[in-house]
mmCIF file of C-alpha atoms in Angstrom:
data_model
loop_
_atom_site.group_PDB
_atom_site.id
_atom_site.type_symbol
_atom_site.label_atom_id
_atom_site.label_comp_id
_atom_site.label_asym_id
_atom_site.label_seq_id
_atom_site.Cartn_x
_atom_site.Cartn_y
_atom_site.Cartn_z
ATOM 1 C CA MET A 1 36.424 57.780 150.716
ATOM 2 C CA SER A 2 33.021 56.873 152.016
ATOM 3 C CA SER A 3 30.876 59.507 153.634
ATOM 4 C CA THR A 4 28.790 58.908 156.728
ATOM 5 C CA THR A 5 25.238 59.526 155.687
ATOM 6 C CA GLY A 6 22.059 57.599 156.342
ATOM 7 C CA LYS A 7 21.921 56.366 152.741
ATOM 8 C CA SER A 8 25.582 55.411 152.366
ATOM 9 C CA PHE A 9 25.470 53.552 155.643
ATOM 10 C CA LYS A 10 22.650 51.131 154.902
ATOM 11 C CA ARG A 11 23.960 49.215 151.907
ATOM 12 C CA PRO A 12 27.135 47.669 153.420
ATOM 13 C CA LEU A 13 25.416 46.884 156.700
ATOM 14 C CA ILE A 14 22.902 44.647 154.930
ATOM 15 C CA ALA A 15 25.791 42.195 154.555
ATOM 16 C CA SER A 16 26.614 42.339 158.264
ATOM 17 C CA SER A 17 23.805 42.163 160.807
ATOM 18 C CA ALA A 18 26.436 41.692 163.513
ATOM 19 C CA ALA A 19 27.949 45.058 162.632
ATOM 20 C CA ALA A 20 24.530 46.676 162.793
ATOM 21 C CA ALA A 21 23.980 45.232 166.250
ATOM 22 C CA LEU A 22 27.327 46.612 167.368
ATOM 23 C CA LEU A 23 26.341 50.085 166.206
ATOM 24 C CA GLY A 24 23.213 49.825 168.321
ATOM 25 C CA THR A 25 25.283 48.754 171.300
ATOM 26 C CA ALA A 26 27.639 51.680 170.714
ATOM 27 C CA ALA A 27 24.747 54.127 170.768
ATOM 28 C CA LEU A 28 23.624 52.760 174.124
ATOM 29 C CA MET A 29 27.131 52.778 175.608
ATOM 30 C CA ALA A 30 27.979 56.406 174.862
ATOM 31 C CA PRO A 31 25.526 58.214 177.175
ATOM 32 C CA ALA A 32 26.168 55.764 179.997
ATOM 33 C CA ALA A 33 29.897 56.375 179.815
ATOM 34 C CA SER A 34 29.359 60.123 179.687
ATOM 35 C CA THR A 35 27.222 60.002 182.830
ATOM 36 C CA ALA A 36 29.762 57.852 184.654
ATOM 37 C CA ASN A 37 32.655 60.127 183.849
ATOM 38 C CA ALA A 38 31.996 63.610 182.535
ATOM 39 C CA ALA A 39 35.691 64.049 181.791
ATOM 40 C CA THR A 40 35.670 61.178 179.271
ATOM 41 C CA ASP A 41 36.362 62.326 175.716
ATOM 42 C CA THR A 42 33.162 61.546 173.839
ATOM 43 C CA SER A 43 34.124 63.245 170.569
ATOM 44 C CA PRO A 44 33.275 60.920 167.665
ATOM 45 C CA VAL A 45 35.958 58.731 166.115
ATOM 46 C CA ALA A 46 36.047 57.632 162.484
ATOM 47 C CA VAL A 47 35.943 53.849 162.164
ATOM 48 C CA CYS A 48 35.876 51.778 158.989
ATOM 49 C CA LEU A 49 33.117 49.343 159.826
ATOM 50 C CA THR A 50 33.123 45.894 158.260
ATOM 51 C CA GLY A 51 31.913 42.432 159.126
ATOM 52 C CA ASN A 52 34.694 40.604 157.249
ATOM 53 C CA THR A 53 38.194 41.169 155.886
ATOM 54 C CA SER A 54 36.949 41.805 152.355
ATOM 55 C CA THR A 55 37.669 45.299 151.089
ATOM 56 C CA THR A 56 34.343 45.494 149.232
ATOM 57 C CA ASN A 57 32.003 45.919 152.212
ATOM 58 C CA GLU A 58 33.544 48.759 154.193
ATOM 59 C CA ILE A 59 31.837 51.944 155.371
ATOM 60 C CA THR A 60 33.183 54.893 157.345
ATOM 61 C CA VAL A 61 31.099 55.699 160.421
ATOM 62 C CA LYS A 62 31.573 57.953 163.436
ATOM 63 C CA LEU A 63 31.419 56.259 166.835
ATOM 64 C CA PRO A 64 31.726 57.625 170.367
ATOM 65 C CA GLN A 65 35.115 56.996 171.944
ATOM 66 C CA VAL A 66 33.819 54.358 174.359
ATOM 67 C CA ALA A 67 32.367 52.257 171.545
ATOM 68 C CA VAL A 68 35.491 52.108 169.385
ATOM 69 C CA GLU A 69 37.477 49.430 171.203
ATOM 70 C CA PRO A 70 34.524 47.013 171.595
ATOM 71 C CA VAL A 71 33.770 47.307 167.872
ATOM 72 C CA LEU A 72 37.425 46.746 166.917
ATOM 73 C CA GLN A 73 37.618 43.711 169.192
ATOM 74 C CA ALA A 74 34.378 42.150 167.962
ATOM 75 C CA THR A 75 34.746 42.780 164.209
ATOM 76 C CA PRO A 76 37.508 43.168 161.593
ATOM 77 C CA SER A 77 36.815 46.911 161.541
ATOM 78 C CA TYR A 78 39.691 49.389 161.815
ATOM 79 C CA LEU A 79 40.267 53.031 162.626
ATOM 80 C CA GLY A 80 38.999 55.086 159.715
ATOM 81 C CA PRO A 81 38.431 56.545 157.323
ATOM 82 C CA CYS A 82 38.059 53.500 155.082
ATOM 83 C CA ALA A 83 41.000 52.806 152.805
ATOM 84 C CA SER A 84 41.288 52.600 149.070
ATOM 85 C CA TYR A 85 43.429 49.751 147.743
ATOM 86 C CA GLY A 86 45.847 48.811 145.012
ATOM 87 C CA THR A 87 45.911 45.494 143.150
ATOM 88 C CA PRO A 88 47.028 42.502 145.272
ATOM 89 C CA THR A 89 50.065 40.459 144.233
ATOM 90 C CA ALA A 90 50.721 36.929 145.523
ATOM 91 C CA LEU A 91 53.570 36.274 147.959
ATOM 92 C CA GLY A 92 54.062 33.291 150.252
ATOM 93 C CA ASN A 93 50.708 31.845 151.214
ATOM 94 C CA GLY A 94 49.093 35.271 150.965
ATOM 95 C CA ASN A 95 49.460 38.500 149.037
ATOM 96 C CA VAL A 96 50.583 42.099 149.318
ATOM 97 C CA ARG A 97 48.737 45.240 148.255
ATOM 98 C CA THR A 98 49.000 48.956 148.849
ATOM 99 C CA TYR A 99 46.397 51.081 150.593
ATOM 100 C CA ALA A 100 45.714 54.716 151.362
ATOM 101 C CA GLN A 101 43.525 56.533 153.857
ATOM 102 C CA GLN A 102 42.667 60.151 153.047
ATOM 103 C CA ASP A 103 40.527 62.782 154.689
ATOM 104 C CA ASN A 104 37.613 64.503 152.944
ATOM 105 C CA SER A 105 39.961 67.060 151.378
ATOM 106 C CA GLY A 106 42.184 64.342 149.923
ATOM 107 C CA LYS A 107 45.048 64.851 152.371
ATOM 108 C CA PRO A 108 46.785 61.517 152.957
ATOM 109 C CA LEU A 109 46.513 60.177 156.488
ATOM 110 C CA SER A 110 48.187 56.823 155.923
ATOM 111 C CA ILE A 111 49.828 55.310 152.833
ATOM 112 C CA GLY A 112 51.182 51.821 153.112
ATOM 113 C CA PHE A 113 51.385 48.124 152.394
ATOM 114 C CA VAL A 114 49.003 45.572 153.886
ATOM 115 C CA PHE A 115 49.386 41.782 153.889
ATOM 116 C CA PRO A 116 47.822 38.875 155.815
ATOM 117 C CA LYS A 117 49.927 36.862 158.238
ATOM 118 C CA ALA A 118 49.828 33.952 155.764
ATOM 119 C CA THR A 119 52.137 36.007 153.514
ATOM 120 C CA LEU A 120 55.007 35.249 155.903
ATOM 121 C CA GLN A 121 54.547 31.499 155.325
ATOM 122 C CA ASN A 122 56.091 29.628 152.390
ATOM 123 C CA LEU A 123 58.216 32.571 151.272
ATOM 124 C CA PRO A 124 60.667 32.083 148.365
ATOM 125 C CA THR A 125 63.661 29.913 149.208
ATOM 126 C CA THR A 126 65.995 31.215 146.490
ATOM 127 C CA MET A 127 68.135 34.321 146.743
ATOM 128 C CA SER A 128 66.682 36.066 143.708
ATOM 129 C CA ASP A 129 63.969 36.050 141.074
ATOM 130 C CA ARG A 130 66.870 36.744 138.638
ATOM 131 C CA HIS A 131 65.228 39.848 137.234
ATOM 132 C CA HIS A 132 68.322 41.993 137.835
ATOM 133 C CA CYS A 133 71.542 40.040 137.356
ATOM 134 C CA TYR A 134 74.891 40.749 135.701
ATOM 135 C CA ASP A 135 77.947 38.565 135.147
ATOM 136 C CA ILE A 136 80.276 40.900 137.020
ATOM 137 C CA ASP A 137 83.355 38.654 136.947
ATOM 138 C CA GLY A 138 82.761 37.627 133.327
ATOM 139 C CA ASN A 139 83.045 33.897 133.983
ATOM 140 C CA GLY A 140 79.912 33.037 132.034
ATOM 141 C CA THR A 141 77.788 32.114 135.043
ATOM 142 C CA ILE A 142 75.603 34.077 137.424
ATOM 143 C CA ASP A 143 76.176 33.888 141.170
ATOM 144 C CA GLU A 144 72.817 34.744 142.767
ATOM 145 C CA HIS A 145 74.549 35.805 145.989
ATOM 146 C CA THR A 146 76.808 38.417 144.425
ATOM 147 C CA GLU A 147 75.592 39.097 140.877
ATOM 148 C CA CYS A 148 71.801 39.343 141.307
ATOM 149 C CA MET A 149 70.117 42.222 143.122
ATOM 150 C CA GLY A 150 66.652 43.044 144.387
ATOM 151 C CA GLY A 151 65.838 39.650 145.883
ATOM 152 C CA HIS A 152 62.235 38.868 144.963
ATOM 153 C CA GLU A 153 60.526 42.054 143.827
ATOM 154 C CA LEU A 154 56.832 42.905 143.680
ATOM 155 C CA PRO A 155 56.025 46.122 141.763
ATOM 156 C CA LEU A 156 52.667 47.412 143.031
ATOM 157 C CA ASP A 157 50.247 50.071 141.913
ATOM 158 C CA LEU A 158 49.046 52.658 144.404
ATOM 159 C CA PRO A 159 45.297 53.282 144.795
ATOM 160 C CA ALA A 160 43.908 55.490 142.039
ATOM 161 C CA ALA A 161 42.096 57.579 144.658
ATOM 162 C CA LEU A 162 45.524 58.518 145.996
ATOM 163 C CA THR A 163 47.505 59.062 142.797
ATOM 164 C CA ASN A 164 44.686 61.152 141.309
ATOM 165 C CA THR A 165 44.839 63.561 144.265
ATOM 166 C CA PRO A 166 46.734 66.817 143.591
ATOM 167 C CA GLY A 167 49.794 67.237 145.774
ATOM 168 C CA VAL A 168 50.490 63.508 146.189
ATOM 169 C CA PRO A 169 54.010 62.871 144.812
ATOM 170 C CA TYR A 170 53.980 59.046 145.075
ATOM 171 C CA LYS A 171 53.600 57.231 141.781
ATOM 172 C CA TRP A 172 53.990 53.512 142.546
ATOM 173 C CA ALA A 173 55.362 51.126 145.155
ATOM 174 C CA LEU A 174 57.784 48.214 145.323
ATOM 175 C CA MET A 175 58.200 45.452 147.888
ATOM 176 C CA ASN A 176 61.326 43.282 147.926
ATOM 177 C CA PHE A 177 61.843 40.084 149.905
ATOM 178 C CA ASN A 178 65.501 39.356 150.623
ATOM 179 C CA LEU A 179 66.008 35.763 151.783
ATOM 180 C CA MET A 180 69.491 36.342 153.195
ATOM 181 C CA GLY A 181 69.499 40.115 153.111
ATOM 182 C CA HIS A 182 72.221 42.007 151.277
ATOM 183 C CA GLY A 183 75.340 44.007 151.998
ATOM 184 C CA PRO A 184 77.017 45.564 153.788
ATOM 185 C CA THR A 185 78.131 42.332 155.448
ATOM 186 C CA GLY A 186 77.245 42.223 159.117
ATOM 187 C CA ILE A 187 74.674 45.015 158.740
ATOM 188 C CA TYR A 188 71.790 44.151 156.407
ATOM 189 C CA ASP A 189 72.623 40.518 155.613
ATOM 190 C CA VAL A 190 69.613 39.113 157.469
ATOM 191 C CA GLN A 191 66.221 38.117 156.074
ATOM 192 C CA HIS A 192 64.141 41.247 155.539
ATOM 193 C CA PHE A 193 61.663 43.181 153.433
ATOM 194 C CA ASP A 194 62.114 46.500 151.620
ATOM 195 C CA PHE A 195 59.025 48.716 151.241
ATOM 196 C CA HIS A 196 59.599 51.411 148.605
ATOM 197 C CA PHE A 197 57.354 54.404 147.986
ATOM 198 C CA TYR A 198 58.504 55.892 144.681
ATOM 199 C CA VAL A 199 58.316 59.523 143.605
ATOM 200 C CA GLN A 200 60.386 58.567 140.548
ATOM 201 C CA PRO A 201 58.315 57.310 137.592
ATOM 202 C CA LYS A 202 58.529 53.549 137.121
ATOM 203 C CA ALA A 203 59.822 53.858 133.559
ATOM 204 C CA GLU A 204 62.820 55.860 134.822
ATOM 205 C CA ARG A 205 63.526 53.318 137.526
ATOM 206 C CA ASP A 206 63.251 50.435 135.057
ATOM 207 C CA ALA A 207 65.813 52.154 132.834
ATOM 208 C CA ILE A 208 68.576 51.877 135.482
ATOM 209 C CA ARG A 209 70.644 49.202 133.748
ATOM 210 C CA PRO A 210 72.670 46.239 135.025
ATOM 211 C CA GLY A 211 76.441 46.398 134.867
ATOM 212 C CA PRO A 212 79.728 45.781 136.707
ATOM 213 C CA CYS A 213 79.755 48.814 139.023
ATOM 214 C CA GLY A 214 78.290 49.205 142.517
ATOM 215 C CA LEU A 215 75.587 46.640 143.145
ATOM 216 C CA ALA A 216 75.465 45.162 139.628
ATOM 217 C CA ILE A 217 74.669 48.550 138.073
ATOM 218 C CA ASN A 218 75.813 50.017 134.759
ATOM 219 C CA CYS A 219 78.810 52.283 135.387
ATOM 220 C CA ASP A 220 77.292 55.332 133.688
ATOM 221 C CA ASP A 221 74.099 54.803 135.674
ATOM 222 C CA PHE A 222 76.193 54.414 138.848
ATOM 223 C CA ALA A 223 77.641 57.871 138.186
ATOM 224 C CA THR A 224 74.145 59.279 137.682
ATOM 225 C CA ALA A 225 72.812 57.537 140.798
ATOM 226 C CA THR A 226 75.587 58.896 143.008
ATOM 227 C CA LYS A 227 75.378 62.522 141.930
ATOM 228 C CA PRO A 228 75.213 64.492 145.196
ATOM 229 C CA VAL A 229 71.752 65.464 146.353
ATOM 230 C CA PRO A 230 71.805 69.242 147.110
ATOM 231 C CA SER A 231 72.277 69.774 150.836
ATOM 232 C CA GLN A 232 68.852 71.371 151.423
ATOM 233 C CA TYR A 233 67.194 68.204 150.062
ATOM 234 C CA MET A 234 69.440 65.760 151.895
ATOM 235 C CA PRO A 235 67.644 64.181 154.885
ATOM 236 C CA ALA A 236 69.084 65.181 158.240
ATOM 237 C CA GLY A 237 71.788 62.774 159.428
ATOM 238 C CA TYR A 238 71.974 60.777 156.188
ATOM 239 C CA ILE A 239 75.130 59.982 154.258
ATOM 240 C CA ASP A 240 75.929 58.660 150.796
ATOM 241 C CA ASN A 241 77.905 55.400 150.960
ATOM 242 C CA GLY A 242 77.757 54.891 147.197
ATOM 243 C CA VAL A 243 75.325 51.970 147.591
ATOM 244 C CA ALA A 244 73.893 52.285 144.083
ATOM 245 C CA GLU A 245 71.966 49.315 142.706
ATOM 246 C CA VAL A 246 70.607 48.140 139.370
ATOM 247 C CA ALA A 247 66.897 48.972 138.847
ATOM 248 C CA MET A 248 66.875 51.007 142.033
ATOM 249 C CA GLY A 249 69.487 53.755 142.270
ATOM 250 C CA ASN A 250 71.464 54.990 145.259
ATOM 251 C CA HIS A 251 70.624 54.303 148.910
ATOM 252 C CA LEU A 252 71.189 57.053 151.468
ATOM 253 C CA ILE A 253 71.922 55.712 154.944
ATOM 254 C CA ASP A 254 70.836 56.998 158.354
ATOM 255 C CA GLN A 255 74.166 56.929 160.167
ATOM 256 C CA SER A 256 72.419 57.186 163.564
ATOM 257 C CA SER A 257 70.452 53.966 162.987
ATOM 258 C CA PRO A 258 71.334 51.291 165.607
ATOM 259 C CA GLU A 259 72.698 48.749 163.132
ATOM 260 C CA TRP A 260 75.591 51.128 162.410
ATOM 261 C CA HIS A 261 76.470 51.171 166.111
ATOM 262 C CA ASN A 262 77.069 47.511 166.906
ATOM 263 C CA GLN A 263 73.419 46.599 167.354
ATOM 264 C CA PRO A 264 71.456 44.062 165.293
ATOM 265 C CA PHE A 265 69.431 45.369 162.383
ATOM 266 C CA THR A 266 65.672 45.245 163.050
ATOM 267 C CA ARG A 267 64.153 48.212 161.222
ATOM 268 C CA THR A 268 65.432 51.369 159.586
ATOM 269 C CA PHE A 269 64.428 54.041 157.092
ATOM 270 C CA ILE A 270 66.258 54.517 153.789
ATOM 271 C CA TYR A 271 66.036 57.322 151.239
ATOM 272 C CA GLY A 272 66.700 56.538 147.589
ATOM 273 C CA ALA A 273 68.376 58.936 145.174
ATOM 274 C CA TYR A 274 68.991 59.143 141.439
ATOM 275 C CA ASP A 275 70.395 61.969 139.323
ATOM 276 C CA ALA A 276 70.768 64.237 142.389
ATOM 277 C CA LYS A 277 67.095 63.819 143.348
ATOM 278 C CA ILE A 278 65.300 61.880 146.054
ATOM 279 C CA SER A 279 63.651 58.988 144.216
ATOM 280 C CA PHE A 280 61.997 56.843 146.902
ATOM 281 C CA LEU A 281 61.262 56.558 150.619
ATOM 282 C CA GLU A 282 61.829 53.123 152.167
ATOM 283 C CA PRO A 283 61.118 51.461 155.488
ATOM 284 C CA MET A 284 63.331 48.351 155.654
ATOM 285 C CA ILE A 285 62.152 45.738 158.163
ATOM 286 C CA THR A 286 63.390 42.282 159.179
ATOM 287 C CA LYS A 287 61.068 39.284 158.950
ATOM 288 C CA ALA A 288 61.956 38.632 162.594
ATOM 289 C CA TRP A 289 60.375 41.971 163.522
ATOM 290 C CA PHE A 290 57.082 40.941 161.926
ATOM 291 C CA ASP A 291 57.301 37.561 163.647
ATOM 292 C CA GLY A 292 57.707 39.460 166.911
ATOM 293 C CA LEU A 293 54.650 41.607 166.192
ATOM 294 C CA LEU A 294 52.630 38.448 165.576
ATOM 295 C CA ALA A 295 53.924 36.796 168.750
ATOM 296 C CA GLY A 296 53.415 39.925 170.857
ATOM 297 C CA THR A 297 57.111 40.288 171.750
ATOM 298 C CA ASN A 298 57.258 43.443 169.621
ATOM 299 C CA THR A 299 54.661 46.179 169.934
ATOM 300 C CA ASN A 300 52.864 48.191 167.281
ATOM 301 C CA GLY A 301 54.427 51.597 166.910
ATOM 302 C CA CYS A 302 55.372 54.624 164.844
ATOM 303 C CA TYR A 303 58.891 55.966 164.402
ATOM 304 C CA PRO A 304 60.132 59.390 163.233
ATOM 305 C CA ILE A 305 61.428 59.849 159.698
ATOM 306 C CA PRO A 306 64.422 62.227 159.534
ATOM 307 C CA GLN A 307 63.509 65.173 157.330
ATOM 308 C CA PRO A 308 65.343 67.320 154.785
ATOM 309 C CA GLN A 309 65.186 71.103 155.033
ATOM 310 C CA SER A 310 62.912 71.096 151.990
ATOM 311 C CA TRP A 311 61.620 68.822 149.239
ATOM 312 C CA GLN A 312 62.405 69.051 145.534
ATOM 313 C CA ILE A 313 58.823 68.187 144.562
ATOM 314 C CA ALA A 314 56.072 70.028 146.425
ATOM 315 C CA GLY A 315 53.463 67.861 148.074
ATOM 316 C CA TRP A 316 52.511 65.739 151.079
ATOM 317 C CA TYR A 317 55.396 64.080 152.932
ATOM 318 C CA PRO A 318 55.330 61.864 156.043
ATOM 319 C CA LYS A 319 57.041 62.492 159.363
ATOM 320 C CA ASP A 320 56.544 58.957 160.722
ATOM 321 C CA TYR A 321 56.528 55.379 159.551
ATOM 322 C CA CYS A 322 54.422 52.806 161.402
ATOM 323 C CA LEU A 323 54.519 49.026 161.803
ATOM 324 C CA ARG A 324 51.425 47.213 163.061
ATOM 325 C CA TYR A 325 49.849 43.799 163.398
ATOM 326 C CA ARG A 326 46.037 43.980 163.449
ATOM 327 C CA ALA A 327 44.934 40.891 165.347
ATOM 328 C CA ASN A 328 41.252 41.396 164.562
ATOM 329 C CA ARG A 329 42.070 41.270 160.836
ATOM 330 C CA GLY A 330 45.060 38.923 160.962
ATOM 331 C CA ASP A 331 47.208 41.277 158.886
ATOM 332 C CA PHE A 332 50.238 43.562 158.991
ATOM 333 C CA THR A 333 50.517 47.150 157.829
ATOM 334 C CA VAL A 334 53.659 49.118 156.987
ATOM 335 C CA SER A 335 52.697 52.738 156.536
ATOM 336 C CA MET A 336 53.896 56.319 156.285
ATOM 337 C CA GLU A 337 51.832 58.748 158.338
ATOM 338 C CA ASN A 338 51.683 62.240 159.920
ATOM 339 C CA TYR A 339 51.756 64.107 156.615
ATOM 340 C CA GLN A 340 52.710 67.735 156.168
ATOM 341 C CA HIS A 341 52.599 69.688 152.936
ATOM 342 C CA SER A 342 55.858 71.054 151.613
#
């Protein structure tokens, strides 16, 4: 995280005279607004100031409330503190990477995925990357629709600044693009993305073998994946439908989610489980929802994550997940926010 000091603030601004001018404008705006309306909240707001969408020239500054929106409209800056980033991986005409925003103590404020709008163009046109397939019917051929799982997967590293922070249980991330969705039929069989935040080590996840049970999973591993999660760790309102998958584990379903009540699937939140433990947290979002954010027919927003009574691994856990399109940067974010320590 960058600190806001006179010295730290000069170097990045050399690359952006426009940003420097905006800071000067902000300084002039604040007292005028305060005089016009004494009730206006003038407490400073953290903004990550940048003159371009590169992640190499970002600096956290504090601006008066009245200056924030003009700066965000005029530059690709965003509400701070500045993020740390994982390694980008190509998808479509763009890429996907993880990011994290933390306060000065290291507490996570936002952990998520970020990708430019170009990522939604020229997406894969096949059902699967064939990384996780099994000849379930034994006929000597692989049917990508029924015998391959995971769609197109992108394993991603999380920022080192995040994973090196004590009390952060997340180890890595995984994004999946599903061209025609997946089962159950009539529920999740529409084009969508899965955004996994794993507390399970990647080596353990990778060891979940293919086989003829469940969703192309080894039968012994299916039994391990579907071991009941103790009730105090089971998220409120979630049920186990036995949806265990190769290289992923079981999927616990929010039975109150609209798609289970005769409404179209748009977005939902899934918990993963393996060997009676929560293994990942997963917002699952349709491509159509992102298209709507870009078009302005859907609005940016945050949605509550149902919580268990307690967590098996102590640490920081989110109470909301958020979906946003940032027009000034031309990118989308899918994040978990509103963290509390368990």
